[in-house]
Coordinates of C-alpha atoms in Angstrom, one line a residue:
M1 CA -23.4 19.5 7.7
A2 CA -24.6 16.6 9.8
D3 CA -25.5 14.7 6.6
Q4 CA -21.9 15.2 5.3
V5 CA -20.5 13.9 8.6
R6 CA -22.8 10.9 8.4
N7 CA -21.9 10.2 4.8
S8 CA -18.2 10.6 5.5
S9 CA -18.5 8.2 8.4
A10 CA -20.5 5.7 6.3
L11 CA -17.9 5.9 3.5
K12 CA -15.0 5.2 6.0
H13 CA -16.8 2.2 7.3
A14 CA -17.6 0.9 3.8
L15 CA -14.0 1.3 2.8
K16 CA -12.8 -0.4 5.9
Y17 CA -15.0 -3.5 5.3
F18 CA -14.2 -3.5 1.5
T19 CA -10.4 -3.5 2.4
R20 CA -10.8 -6.3 4.9
A21 CA -12.8 -8.4 2.4
H22 CA -10.3 -7.7 -0.4
V23 CA -7.4 -8.9 1.9
W24 CA -9.3 -11.9 3.0
L25 CA -10.1 -13.0 -0.6
Y26 CA -6.5 -12.4 -1.7
Q27 CA -5.2 -14.5 1.1
R28 CA -7.8 -17.3 1.0
T29 CA -7.7 -17.8 -2.8
N30 CA -3.9 -17.4 -3.0
S31 CA -4.4 -14.3 -5.1
R32 CA -6.8 -15.9 -7.7
V33 CA -9.2 -13.2 -6.4
G34 CA -7.8 -9.9 -5.4
A35 CA -4.5 -9.7 -7.2
T36 CA -5.9 -6.5 -8.8
L37 CA -7.6 -3.6 -7.2
L38 CA -10.0 -1.9 -9.7
R39 CA -7.9 -3.5 -12.5
Y40 CA -4.5 -2.3 -11.1
P41 CA -1.9 -4.7 -9.7
A42 CA -2.4 -5.1 -5.9
A43 CA 0.1 -6.5 -3.4
L44 CA -0.5 -7.3 0.3
I45 CA 1.9 -5.8 2.9
T46 CA 1.9 -7.2 6.4
T47 CA 3.4 -4.9 9.0
T48 CA 3.8 -5.0 12.8
G49 CA 1.7 -2.4 14.6
R50 CA 3.9 0.4 16.0
K51 CA 1.7 0.6 19.1
S52 CA -0.1 -2.7 19.4
G53 CA 2.7 -5.0 18.1
L54 CA 0.0 -6.9 16.2
R55 CA 0.4 -8.0 12.6
R56 CA -1.7 -6.0 10.1
T57 CA -2.2 -6.7 6.4
T58 CA -3.4 -4.2 3.8
A59 CA -3.6 -4.2 0.1
T60 CA -1.9 -1.5 -2.0
L61 CA -0.9 -0.9 -5.6
Y62 CA 2.7 -1.8 -6.3
L63 CA 5.5 -1.6 -8.9
R64 CA 8.1 -4.3 -9.3
D65 CA 11.8 -3.5 -9.9
G66 CA 13.5 -6.8 -10.1
D67 CA 13.4 -8.4 -6.6
R68 CA 12.2 -5.1 -5.2
V69 CA 8.6 -4.1 -4.6
V70 CA 7.8 -0.4 -4.6
L71 CA 4.8 0.8 -2.7
P72 CA 3.4 4.3 -2.8
A73 CA 2.1 5.4 0.6
S74 CA -0.4 7.7 -1.0
F75 CA -3.5 7.0 1.2
G76 CA -5.7 8.2 -1.7
G77 CA -4.1 11.6 -1.6
R78 CA -5.1 12.3 2.0
D79 CA -3.1 14.7 4.1
H80 CA -1.6 12.1 6.4
D81 CA 0.3 8.9 5.9
P82 CA -1.4 5.5 6.0
A83 CA -1.0 3.4 9.1
W84 CA 1.0 0.8 7.3
Y85 CA 3.7 3.4 6.5
L86 CA 3.8 4.6 10.1
N87 CA 4.2 0.9 11.2
I88 CA 7.2 0.3 8.9
E89 CA 9.0 3.3 10.3
A90 CA 8.9 1.5 13.7
H91 CA 9.3 -2.0 12.4
P92 CA 10.8 -2.2 8.9
E93 CA 10.6 -6.0 8.6
V94 CA 7.5 -6.8 6.6
E95 CA 5.9 -9.6 4.6
V96 CA 4.9 -8.8 1.0
Q97 CA 2.7 -10.9 -1.1
V98 CA 2.5 -10.4 -4.9
R99 CA 0.1 -12.9 -6.4
A100 CA 1.0 -16.3 -5.0
E101 CA 4.6 -15.3 -4.0
R102 CA 5.4 -14.2 -0.4
W103 CA 8.6 -12.7 0.8
R104 CA 10.1 -11.5 4.1
M105 CA 11.4 -8.0 3.2
R106 CA 12.9 -4.9 4.8
A107 CA 11.1 -1.7 3.9
R108 CA 12.7 1.7 3.6
D109 CA 12.0 5.1 2.1
A110 CA 13.1 5.5 -1.5
T111 CA 16.1 7.7 -2.1
A112 CA 15.7 10.9 -4.2
A113 CA 17.0 9.1 -7.3
E114 CA 14.6 6.2 -6.8
R115 CA 11.7 8.6 -6.4
D116 CA 12.7 10.3 -9.7
R117 CA 12.8 6.9 -11.4
Y118 CA 9.7 5.3 -9.9
W119 CA 7.1 8.1 -9.9
P120 CA 6.8 8.3 -13.7
A121 CA 6.2 4.5 -13.9
L122 CA 3.7 4.7 -11.1
T123 CA 1.7 7.6 -12.6
E124 CA 1.7 5.8 -16.0
M125 CA 0.3 2.7 -14.3
Y126 CA -2.2 4.6 -12.2
P127 CA -2.8 8.2 -13.5
P128 CA -4.6 9.4 -10.3
Y129 CA -1.2 9.4 -8.5
R130 CA -0.4 12.6 -10.4
D131 CA -3.5 14.3 -8.8
Y132 CA -2.7 12.8 -5.4
R133 CA 0.8 14.2 -5.4
E134 CA -0.6 17.7 -6.3
A135 CA -3.5 17.6 -3.8
A136 CA -1.7 16.1 -0.8
H137 CA -0.1 18.7 1.6
R138 CA 2.7 16.3 2.2
P139 CA 5.3 14.5 0.1
I140 CA 3.9 11.1 -0.7
P141 CA 6.4 8.5 0.5
L142 CA 7.6 5.7 -1.8
V143 CA 8.6 2.6 0.1
V144 CA 11.1 0.2 -1.4
C145 CA 10.9 -3.3 0.0
E146 CA 14.0 -5.5 -0.4
R147 CA 14.1 -9.3 0.3
I148 CA 15.8 -10.4 3.4
D149 CA 15.4 -14.1 2.7
G150 CA 16.6 -16.1 -0.3

């Protein structure tokens, strides 16, 4: 049991540093490195911390729908929402970067109709989402980000 806890802790630390390195490379190279995450399209979302008020940036897979950017808050199928999703509930104004483009956006939960439209495209793009949706003991939020500047 102690080995499992140590391994779990080591994996969490490794993922944290991998995520930080990924975001750093994406930003520093203007997306020449990091625009994909394990060959899938990756966007950066910058939120304002709900408790700290600090700006936080994380990478996540995304789907484009015209000027909208759709982000699944899957957190790898875990039983709780990712911090970035909790942050947008408190502060819906975000910055989204897709490749070299950056936009100020307002984030909101997808409507039922949008969820029905976006989930098939997301699971086609990234098949593990199907398993995440079945394994998670929560509905996985879909976040629709819409531009608030020209």
